[in-house]
Amino acid sequence: MATIALVCRDDSDRERLALMAGESGHLVHGAGRLADAVELIGEFSPRLMLVVDAPNQDAEVLVRELLRVSPLTPVVVALKVRDASRAVRLMRTGAAEVVSAPWTREALQAGLAKAGRLPGTVYTLTRTPPKRPTAAVYAFAALAFFAAAFGTMSVKRHEAQVKAEAATRYYWDLPSAHPASLAFDEGRLWVADWFTQSLYAYDPANMAIKRIVHFPDQTPIALAFGADSVWTASAFGGVSRRMKDDSLTAVENYDRAAQNTLGIAFDGLYLWTLDSKEHRIHKHLVDSELSEIASYKYPGVSPVAIVYDGRTLWSLDSANHELVRHNLERPDEAVERISLPEYKDGRHRPVGLAWDGEHFWTVGEPIPKDIGPARVYRHLIWGLK
Amino acid sequence: MKRAAAQDAPVALRFAPELARADGWGRLTELTATSAGVSTMTKISRREKIFLSFELAGERFRDLPAEVLWVETDADGYNAAELRFLDQVESRRLSTVLLDALSR
């Protein structure tokens, strides 16, 4: 049973609310004015405060003043006239709950219960020291020690099994759900988001967003970094070469080059693009036309991303959930295939691939789309040659 | 990336005019660019279309159309529901504001 301070100017309303709150099991102390309510707070230390919003009593003022006097005591407002926008304004002022007119015992009981249960910061003067462990705890600890000792062999066997798998998983959920591409540059993990038409630079240590670059006139779906330039492909076709300035200004637009591009990689000399329609890898010379000088059939099912690791090309096959290592001289030849078991649960579809010098990173869009966040994985691949 | 505010943000609920239902209100228990979790005394049912209005980081979002995916009643008699936003343009704006707020 909680003690409630009820502030209401009208005697009949105060009596009615006191009766309803009393029937719900609360002990109610009534006051007609703010000054009387402040005295009640000092005398009874109520668990909750209930105020009435009426033409002759502005609950917004009451809520503000009562919270100033007793900041940790929730204030519930009972409206005399149902008004949703007024209710929202009162909640923004600090009301824990707002109960609508006409007042019923059930609605009032629910509102008071919810306000009394709302989570908030826990304030305390001193930290409670932990209880001393009992004999039962010591006995349990000894049992656990022996169990751990005998379990070491099985744990080691399990570790060996884990190491034999394709990769060890680390992952983070992103604030958006529409990734298109992934790239790594100068210690930052970049994600292209087709929905917001922006690139996001994350700190790979904690996935904090460090930078956002928005393209109002383009939808970036592929991204690659060179030593002094950035390459992007647009959803509507075409590739752009950009400066590494604050807004990644485009210095060259190749509108007719590399149509249907889902992935881009730059090896320092040639630009490589993934054709999602023809399922081919194209090799381009970085001239005025971004001329295609060679084209190779993709040795997989569904290529979605490509990256250069300093020695050769790797691609991401979203249908087979695997990384494919290519022969740089003949990219239609797969030298190695590495399974990505992270995507086996079918919750995400891999769409982007990056290499940071030590690890592969992938990003997956949620399945079904728009339900849940995108997820970034950092893969530790055993035995990577 | 997920962060929690000190208090659940208030949200106004409006229904289609032809239903002649009074507006309601509640609190946002969760907010993403494409969905929202709501706790409210207002009676709502699955697949119902509701218009949400709320404020985030100084930006106002007015009458965002949303569909109720599921709803259940908690111990206090409140309805806890998950809604999916139907307006892609406003979802995009919300996404931008969310990212800005989360990155601060």
mmCIF file of N, CA and C in Angstrom, chain A residues 79 82-84 87-88 91-92 94-100 106-107 110-111 113-114 117-121 173-178 193-197 200 202 207-209 212 370-372, chain B residues 1 6-8 10-13 22-27 32-35 39 41-42 53-55 60 69 74-78 82 84 87-89 91-93 95-96 98-100 102-103:
data_model
loop_
_atom_site.group_PDB
_atom_site.id
_atom_site.type_symbol
_atom_site.label_atom_id
_atom_site.label_comp_id
_atom_site.label_asym_id
_atom_site.label_seq_id
_atom_site.Cartn_x
_atom_site.Cartn_y
_atom_site.Cartn_z
ATOM 1 N N LEU A 79 -6.422 14.104 -15.980
ATOM 2 C CA LEU A 79 -7.014 15.157 -16.799
ATOM 3 C C LEU A 79 -8.519 15.229 -16.568
ATOM 4 N N ARG A 82 -10.225 15.226 -21.648
ATOM 5 C CA ARG A 82 -9.315 14.375 -22.429
ATOM 6 C C ARG A 82 -8.688 15.189 -23.560
ATOM 7 N N ASP A 83 -7.357 15.217 -23.573
ATOM 8 C CA ASP A 83 -6.644 15.990 -24.598
ATOM 9 C C ASP A 83 -5.266 15.340 -24.777
ATOM 10 N N ALA A 84 -5.086 14.676 -25.894
ATOM 11 C CA ALA A 84 -3.845 13.909 -26.115
ATOM 12 C C ALA A 84 -2.622 14.823 -26.169
ATOM 13 N N ALA A 87 -1.707 15.863 -22.790
ATOM 14 C CA ALA A 87 -1.101 14.741 -22.063
ATOM 15 C C ALA A 87 0.378 14.611 -22.421
ATOM 16 N N VAL A 88 0.670 14.708 -23.717
ATOM 17 C CA VAL A 88 2.066 14.576 -24.146
ATOM 18 C C VAL A 88 2.899 15.732 -23.596
ATOM 19 N N MET A 91 3.702 15.071 -20.021
ATOM 20 C CA MET A 91 4.745 14.041 -19.867
ATOM 21 C C MET A 91 6.109 14.628 -20.157
ATOM 22 N N ARG A 92 6.149 15.556 -21.133
ATOM 23 C CA ARG A 92 7.448 16.189 -21.436
ATOM 24 C C ARG A 92 7.890 17.074 -20.280
ATOM 25 N N GLY A 94 7.388 16.406 -17.239
ATOM 26 C CA GLY A 94 7.951 15.527 -16.205
ATOM 27 C C GLY A 94 6.932 14.613 -15.561
ATOM 28 N N ALA A 95 5.675 14.685 -15.989
ATOM 29 C CA ALA A 95 4.669 13.798 -15.416
ATOM 30 C C ALA A 95 5.017 12.360 -15.737
ATOM 31 N N ALA A 96 4.943 11.484 -14.731
ATOM 32 C CA ALA A 96 5.274 10.084 -14.956
ATOM 33 C C ALA A 96 4.189 9.399 -15.767
ATOM 34 N N GLU A 97 2.942 9.704 -15.487
ATOM 35 C CA GLU A 97 1.825 9.142 -16.229
ATOM 36 C C GLU A 97 0.707 10.170 -16.289
ATOM 37 N N VAL A 98 -0.174 10.023 -17.269
ATOM 38 C CA VAL A 98 -1.334 10.906 -17.382
ATOM 39 C C VAL A 98 -2.563 10.017 -17.531
ATOM 40 N N VAL A 99 -3.533 10.214 -16.643
ATOM 41 C CA VAL A 99 -4.755 9.419 -16.679
ATOM 42 C C VAL A 99 -5.860 10.270 -17.272
ATOM 43 N N SER A 100 -6.589 9.654 -18.189
ATOM 44 C CA SER A 100 -7.558 10.456 -18.942
ATOM 45 C C SER A 100 -8.903 10.519 -18.244
ATOM 46 N N GLU A 106 -10.197 1.474 -12.566
ATOM 47 C CA GLU A 106 -9.216 0.619 -13.247
ATOM 48 C C GLU A 106 -8.115 1.452 -13.888
ATOM 49 N N ALA A 107 -8.525 2.529 -14.570
ATOM 50 C CA ALA A 107 -7.535 3.369 -15.262
ATOM 51 C C ALA A 107 -6.624 4.050 -14.250
ATOM 52 N N ALA A 110 -4.211 1.500 -12.790
ATOM 53 C CA ALA A 110 -3.151 1.151 -13.749
ATOM 54 C C ALA A 110 -2.121 2.266 -13.846
ATOM 55 N N GLY A 111 -2.594 3.506 -13.920
ATOM 56 C CA GLY A 111 -1.673 4.640 -14.040
ATOM 57 C C GLY A 111 -0.788 4.787 -12.820
ATOM 58 N N ALA A 113 -0.019 2.383 -10.675
ATOM 59 C CA ALA A 113 0.880 1.227 -10.619
ATOM 60 C C ALA A 113 2.046 1.412 -11.586
ATOM 61 N N LYS A 114 1.747 1.867 -12.805
ATOM 62 C CA LYS A 114 2.806 2.052 -13.811
ATOM 63 C C LYS A 114 3.786 3.124 -13.356
ATOM 64 N N ARG A 117 6.190 1.985 -10.898
ATOM 65 C CA ARG A 117 7.098 0.917 -11.349
ATOM 66 C C ARG A 117 8.095 1.410 -12.391
ATOM 67 N N LEU A 118 7.991 2.691 -12.797
ATOM 68 C CA LEU A 118 8.840 3.197 -13.868
ATOM 69 C C LEU A 118 10.308 3.091 -13.474
ATOM 70 N N PRO A 119 11.178 2.531 -14.346
ATOM 71 C CA PRO A 119 12.598 2.426 -13.995
ATOM 72 C C PRO A 119 13.243 3.793 -14.007
ATOM 73 N N GLY A 120 14.159 4.009 -13.113
ATOM 74 C CA GLY A 120 14.887 5.275 -13.095
ATOM 75 C C GLY A 120 16.244 5.067 -12.468
ATOM 76 N N THR A 121 17.056 6.128 -12.464
ATOM 77 C CA THR A 121 18.392 6.028 -11.895
ATOM 78 C C THR A 121 18.297 5.698 -10.412
ATOM 79 N N ASP A 173 25.845 -4.858 -34.096
ATOM 80 C CA ASP A 173 24.661 -4.390 -34.799
ATOM 81 C C ASP A 173 24.797 -2.904 -35.069
ATOM 82 N N LEU A 174 24.427 -2.506 -36.277
ATOM 83 C CA LEU A 174 24.544 -1.107 -36.682
ATOM 84 C C LEU A 174 23.214 -0.380 -36.441
ATOM 85 N N PRO A 175 23.250 0.943 -36.345
ATOM 86 C CA PRO A 175 21.998 1.689 -36.149
ATOM 87 C C PRO A 175 21.107 1.711 -37.384
ATOM 88 N N SER A 176 21.622 1.330 -38.535
ATOM 89 C CA SER A 176 20.773 1.348 -39.726
ATOM 90 C C SER A 176 20.534 -0.074 -40.205
ATOM 91 N N ALA A 177 19.653 -0.212 -41.196
ATOM 92 C CA ALA A 177 19.298 -1.550 -41.681
ATOM 93 C C ALA A 177 19.496 -1.685 -43.181
ATOM 94 N N HIS A 178 20.222 -0.727 -43.814
ATOM 95 C CA HIS A 178 20.325 -0.738 -45.275
ATOM 96 C C HIS A 178 21.765 -0.602 -45.754
ATOM 97 N N ASP A 193 25.322 3.336 -46.950
ATOM 98 C CA ASP A 193 23.913 3.063 -46.678
ATOM 99 C C ASP A 193 23.089 3.614 -47.832
ATOM 100 N N TRP A 194 22.387 2.710 -48.556
ATOM 101 C CA TRP A 194 21.663 3.167 -49.748
ATOM 102 C C TRP A 194 20.394 3.922 -49.382
ATOM 103 N N PHE A 195 19.861 3.678 -48.196
ATOM 104 C CA PHE A 195 18.607 4.310 -47.807
ATOM 105 C C PHE A 195 18.826 5.782 -47.440
ATOM 106 N N THR A 196 19.886 6.042 -46.688
ATOM 107 C CA THR A 196 20.164 7.418 -46.283
ATOM 108 C C THR A 196 21.093 8.119 -47.257
ATOM 109 N N GLN A 197 21.574 7.367 -48.287
ATOM 110 C CA GLN A 197 22.487 7.952 -49.280
ATOM 111 C C GLN A 197 23.703 8.552 -48.594
ATOM 112 N N TYR A 200 29.161 6.099 -43.670
ATOM 113 C CA TYR A 200 29.404 6.236 -42.239
ATOM 114 C C TYR A 200 30.763 5.632 -41.926
ATOM 115 N N TYR A 202 33.101 4.235 -39.045
ATOM 116 C CA TYR A 202 33.022 3.719 -37.674
ATOM 117 C C TYR A 202 34.419 3.472 -37.127
ATOM 118 N N MET A 207 32.711 0.525 -32.678
ATOM 119 C CA MET A 207 31.622 0.828 -33.612
ATOM 120 C C MET A 207 30.956 2.161 -33.304
ATOM 121 N N ALA A 208 31.721 3.124 -32.792
ATOM 122 C CA ALA A 208 31.185 4.482 -32.640
ATOM 123 C C ALA A 208 31.299 5.178 -33.994
ATOM 124 N N ILE A 209 30.247 5.927 -34.345
ATOM 125 C CA ILE A 209 30.275 6.655 -35.620
ATOM 126 C C ILE A 209 31.207 7.849 -35.477
ATOM 127 N N ILE A 212 30.149 11.197 -40.929
ATOM 128 C CA ILE A 212 29.053 10.896 -41.857
ATOM 129 C C ILE A 212 29.238 11.782 -43.088
ATOM 130 N N ASP A 370 14.279 -4.538 -43.399
ATOM 131 C CA ASP A 370 13.666 -3.529 -42.536
ATOM 132 C C ASP A 370 13.215 -4.074 -41.192
ATOM 133 N N ILE A 371 13.448 -5.350 -40.929
ATOM 134 C CA ILE A 371 13.118 -5.875 -39.606
ATOM 135 C C ILE A 371 14.439 -6.136 -38.906
ATOM 136 N N GLY A 372 14.852 -5.259 -38.030
ATOM 137 C CA GLY A 372 16.112 -5.435 -37.312
ATOM 138 C C GLY A 372 17.237 -4.664 -37.947
ATOM 139 N N MET B 1 24.532 -0.246 -32.384
ATOM 140 C CA MET B 1 24.758 0.757 -31.342
ATOM 141 C C MET B 1 23.431 1.083 -30.680
ATOM 142 N N ALA B 6 17.084 8.683 -20.181
ATOM 143 C CA ALA B 6 16.752 8.606 -18.769
ATOM 144 C C ALA B 6 15.287 8.229 -18.568
ATOM 145 N N GLN B 7 14.449 8.585 -19.527
ATOM 146 C CA GLN B 7 13.018 8.336 -19.382
ATOM 147 C C GLN B 7 12.458 7.997 -20.754
ATOM 148 N N ASP B 8 11.399 7.175 -20.774
ATOM 149 C CA ASP B 8 10.763 6.861 -22.053
ATOM 150 C C ASP B 8 10.112 8.122 -22.622
ATOM 151 N N PRO B 10 7.502 10.538 -24.516
ATOM 152 C CA PRO B 10 6.048 10.484 -24.726
ATOM 153 C C PRO B 10 5.722 10.475 -26.209
ATOM 154 N N VAL B 11 4.602 9.846 -26.549
ATOM 155 C CA VAL B 11 4.174 9.762 -27.953
ATOM 156 C C VAL B 11 2.654 9.923 -27.983
ATOM 157 N N ALA B 12 2.173 10.670 -28.980
ATOM 158 C CA ALA B 12 0.735 10.836 -29.169
ATOM 159 C C ALA B 12 0.273 9.846 -30.228
ATOM 160 N N LEU B 13 -0.894 9.267 -30.021
ATOM 161 C CA LEU B 13 -1.439 8.284 -30.958
ATOM 162 C C LEU B 13 -2.728 8.839 -31.555
ATOM 163 N N ALA B 22 -11.050 8.575 -30.212
ATOM 164 C CA ALA B 22 -10.335 9.671 -29.546
ATOM 165 C C ALA B 22 -8.834 9.407 -29.582
ATOM 166 N N ASP B 23 -8.069 10.480 -29.657
ATOM 167 C CA ASP B 23 -6.606 10.339 -29.653
ATOM 168 C C ASP B 23 -6.132 9.745 -28.341
ATOM 169 N N GLY B 24 -5.021 9.067 -28.425
ATOM 170 C CA GLY B 24 -4.432 8.492 -27.214
ATOM 171 C C GLY B 24 -3.008 8.972 -27.028
ATOM 172 N N TRP B 25 -2.345 8.438 -26.030
ATOM 173 C CA TRP B 25 -0.943 8.777 -25.794
ATOM 174 C C TRP B 25 -0.278 7.626 -25.073
ATOM 175 N N GLY B 26 1.024 7.676 -25.042
ATOM 176 C CA GLY B 26 1.774 6.625 -24.358
ATOM 177 C C GLY B 26 3.231 7.004 -24.318
ATOM 178 N N ARG B 27 4.096 5.997 -24.203
ATOM 179 C CA ARG B 27 5.531 6.253 -24.175
ATOM 180 C C ARG B 27 6.216 5.325 -25.168
ATOM 181 N N THR B 32 13.482 2.775 -33.571
ATOM 182 C CA THR B 32 14.467 2.598 -34.645
ATOM 183 C C THR B 32 13.955 3.365 -35.851
ATOM 184 N N ALA B 33 14.728 3.334 -36.924
ATOM 185 C CA ALA B 33 14.325 4.080 -38.113
ATOM 186 C C ALA B 33 13.073 3.490 -38.749
ATOM 187 N N THR B 34 12.795 2.228 -38.470
ATOM 188 C CA THR B 34 11.682 1.577 -39.163
ATOM 189 C C THR B 34 10.611 1.059 -38.217
ATOM 190 N N SER B 35 10.856 1.141 -36.919
ATOM 191 C CA SER B 35 9.852 0.569 -36.006
ATOM 192 C C SER B 35 9.893 1.294 -34.666
ATOM 193 N N SER B 39 4.229 1.814 -25.154
ATOM 194 C CA SER B 39 3.473 1.366 -23.986
ATOM 195 C C SER B 39 2.355 2.377 -23.785
ATOM 196 N N MET B 41 -2.062 3.066 -22.475
ATOM 197 C CA MET B 41 -3.343 2.611 -21.945
ATOM 198 C C MET B 41 -4.388 2.518 -23.054
ATOM 199 N N THR B 42 -4.131 3.175 -24.169
ATOM 200 C CA THR B 42 -5.094 3.196 -25.273
ATOM 201 C C THR B 42 -5.226 1.809 -25.873
ATOM 202 N N SER B 53 3.009 10.663 -33.166
ATOM 203 C CA SER B 53 3.675 11.981 -33.140
ATOM 204 C C SER B 53 4.573 12.019 -31.920
ATOM 205 N N PHE B 54 5.841 12.421 -32.139
ATOM 206 C CA PHE B 54 6.787 12.482 -31.030
ATOM 207 C C PHE B 54 7.905 13.425 -31.417
ATOM 208 N N GLU B 55 8.779 13.656 -30.435
ATOM 209 C CA GLU B 55 9.924 14.536 -30.660
ATOM 210 C C GLU B 55 11.197 13.773 -30.346
ATOM 211 N N ARG B 60 10.689 17.341 -34.701
ATOM 212 C CA ARG B 60 9.319 16.881 -34.482
ATOM 213 C C ARG B 60 8.907 15.907 -35.582
ATOM 214 N N LEU B 69 2.345 -4.447 -35.248
ATOM 215 C CA LEU B 69 2.798 -5.807 -35.577
ATOM 216 C C LEU B 69 2.301 -6.797 -34.520
ATOM 217 N N ASP B 74 0.306 -5.840 -20.343
ATOM 218 C CA ASP B 74 1.239 -6.170 -19.256
ATOM 219 C C ASP B 74 0.497 -6.249 -17.920
ATOM 220 N N ALA B 75 1.278 -6.447 -16.858
ATOM 221 C CA ALA B 75 0.684 -6.682 -15.534
ATOM 222 C C ALA B 75 -0.102 -5.474 -15.037
ATOM 223 N N ASP B 76 0.253 -4.272 -15.517
ATOM 224 C CA ASP B 76 -0.442 -3.057 -15.063
ATOM 225 C C ASP B 76 -1.668 -2.748 -15.909
ATOM 226 N N GLY B 77 -1.951 -3.556 -16.925
ATOM 227 C CA GLY B 77 -3.084 -3.275 -17.790
ATOM 228 C C GLY B 77 -2.745 -2.393 -18.960
ATOM 229 N N TYR B 78 -1.453 -2.097 -19.147
ATOM 230 C CA TYR B 78 -1.029 -1.290 -20.277
ATOM 231 C C TYR B 78 -0.806 -2.195 -21.481
ATOM 232 N N GLU B 82 4.489 -3.333 -30.656
ATOM 233 C CA GLU B 82 5.546 -2.980 -31.615
ATOM 234 C C GLU B 82 4.870 -2.556 -32.912
ATOM 235 N N ARG B 84 5.357 -0.856 -36.970
ATOM 236 C CA ARG B 84 6.274 -0.703 -38.107
ATOM 237 C C ARG B 84 5.874 0.550 -38.855
ATOM 238 N N ASP B 87 5.855 5.023 -43.716
ATOM 239 C CA ASP B 87 6.286 6.119 -44.591
ATOM 240 C C ASP B 87 7.808 6.078 -44.726
ATOM 241 N N GLN B 88 8.284 5.695 -45.897
ATOM 242 C CA GLN B 88 9.730 5.537 -46.099
ATOM 243 C C GLN B 88 10.462 6.861 -46.063
ATOM 244 N N VAL B 89 9.797 7.907 -46.515
ATOM 245 C CA VAL B 89 10.457 9.218 -46.532
ATOM 246 C C VAL B 89 10.708 9.685 -45.101
ATOM 247 N N SER B 91 10.790 7.768 -42.520
ATOM 248 C CA SER B 91 11.730 6.807 -41.921
ATOM 249 C C SER B 91 13.154 7.235 -42.198
ATOM 250 N N ARG B 92 13.368 7.729 -43.397
ATOM 251 C CA ARG B 92 14.719 8.169 -43.749
ATOM 252 C C ARG B 92 15.113 9.371 -42.894
ATOM 253 N N ARG B 93 14.172 10.295 -42.714
ATOM 254 C CA ARG B 93 14.475 11.468 -41.888
ATOM 255 C C ARG B 93 14.733 11.046 -40.447
ATOM 256 N N SER B 95 15.856 8.189 -39.485
ATOM 257 C CA SER B 95 17.154 7.515 -39.471
ATOM 258 C C SER B 95 18.275 8.534 -39.305
ATOM 259 N N THR B 96 18.191 9.640 -40.025
ATOM 260 C CA THR B 96 19.227 10.677 -39.953
ATOM 261 C C THR B 96 19.279 11.275 -38.549
ATOM 262 N N LEU B 98 18.194 9.930 -35.753
ATOM 263 C CA LEU B 98 18.651 8.902 -34.801
ATOM 264 C C LEU B 98 20.163 8.776 -34.819
ATOM 265 N N LEU B 99 20.716 8.718 -36.023
ATOM 266 C CA LEU B 99 22.173 8.570 -36.145
ATOM 267 C C LEU B 99 22.886 9.765 -35.537
ATOM 268 N N ASP B 100 22.326 10.933 -35.753
ATOM 269 C CA ASP B 100 22.931 12.139 -35.197
ATOM 270 C C ASP B 100 22.881 12.083 -33.670
ATOM 271 N N LEU B 102 22.566 9.398 -31.743
ATOM 272 C CA LEU B 102 23.353 8.279 -31.210
ATOM 273 C C LEU B 102 24.849 8.556 -31.259
ATOM 274 N N SER B 103 25.254 9.379 -32.219
ATOM 275 C CA SER B 103 26.691 9.590 -32.391
ATOM 276 C C SER B 103 27.222 10.696 -31.486
#
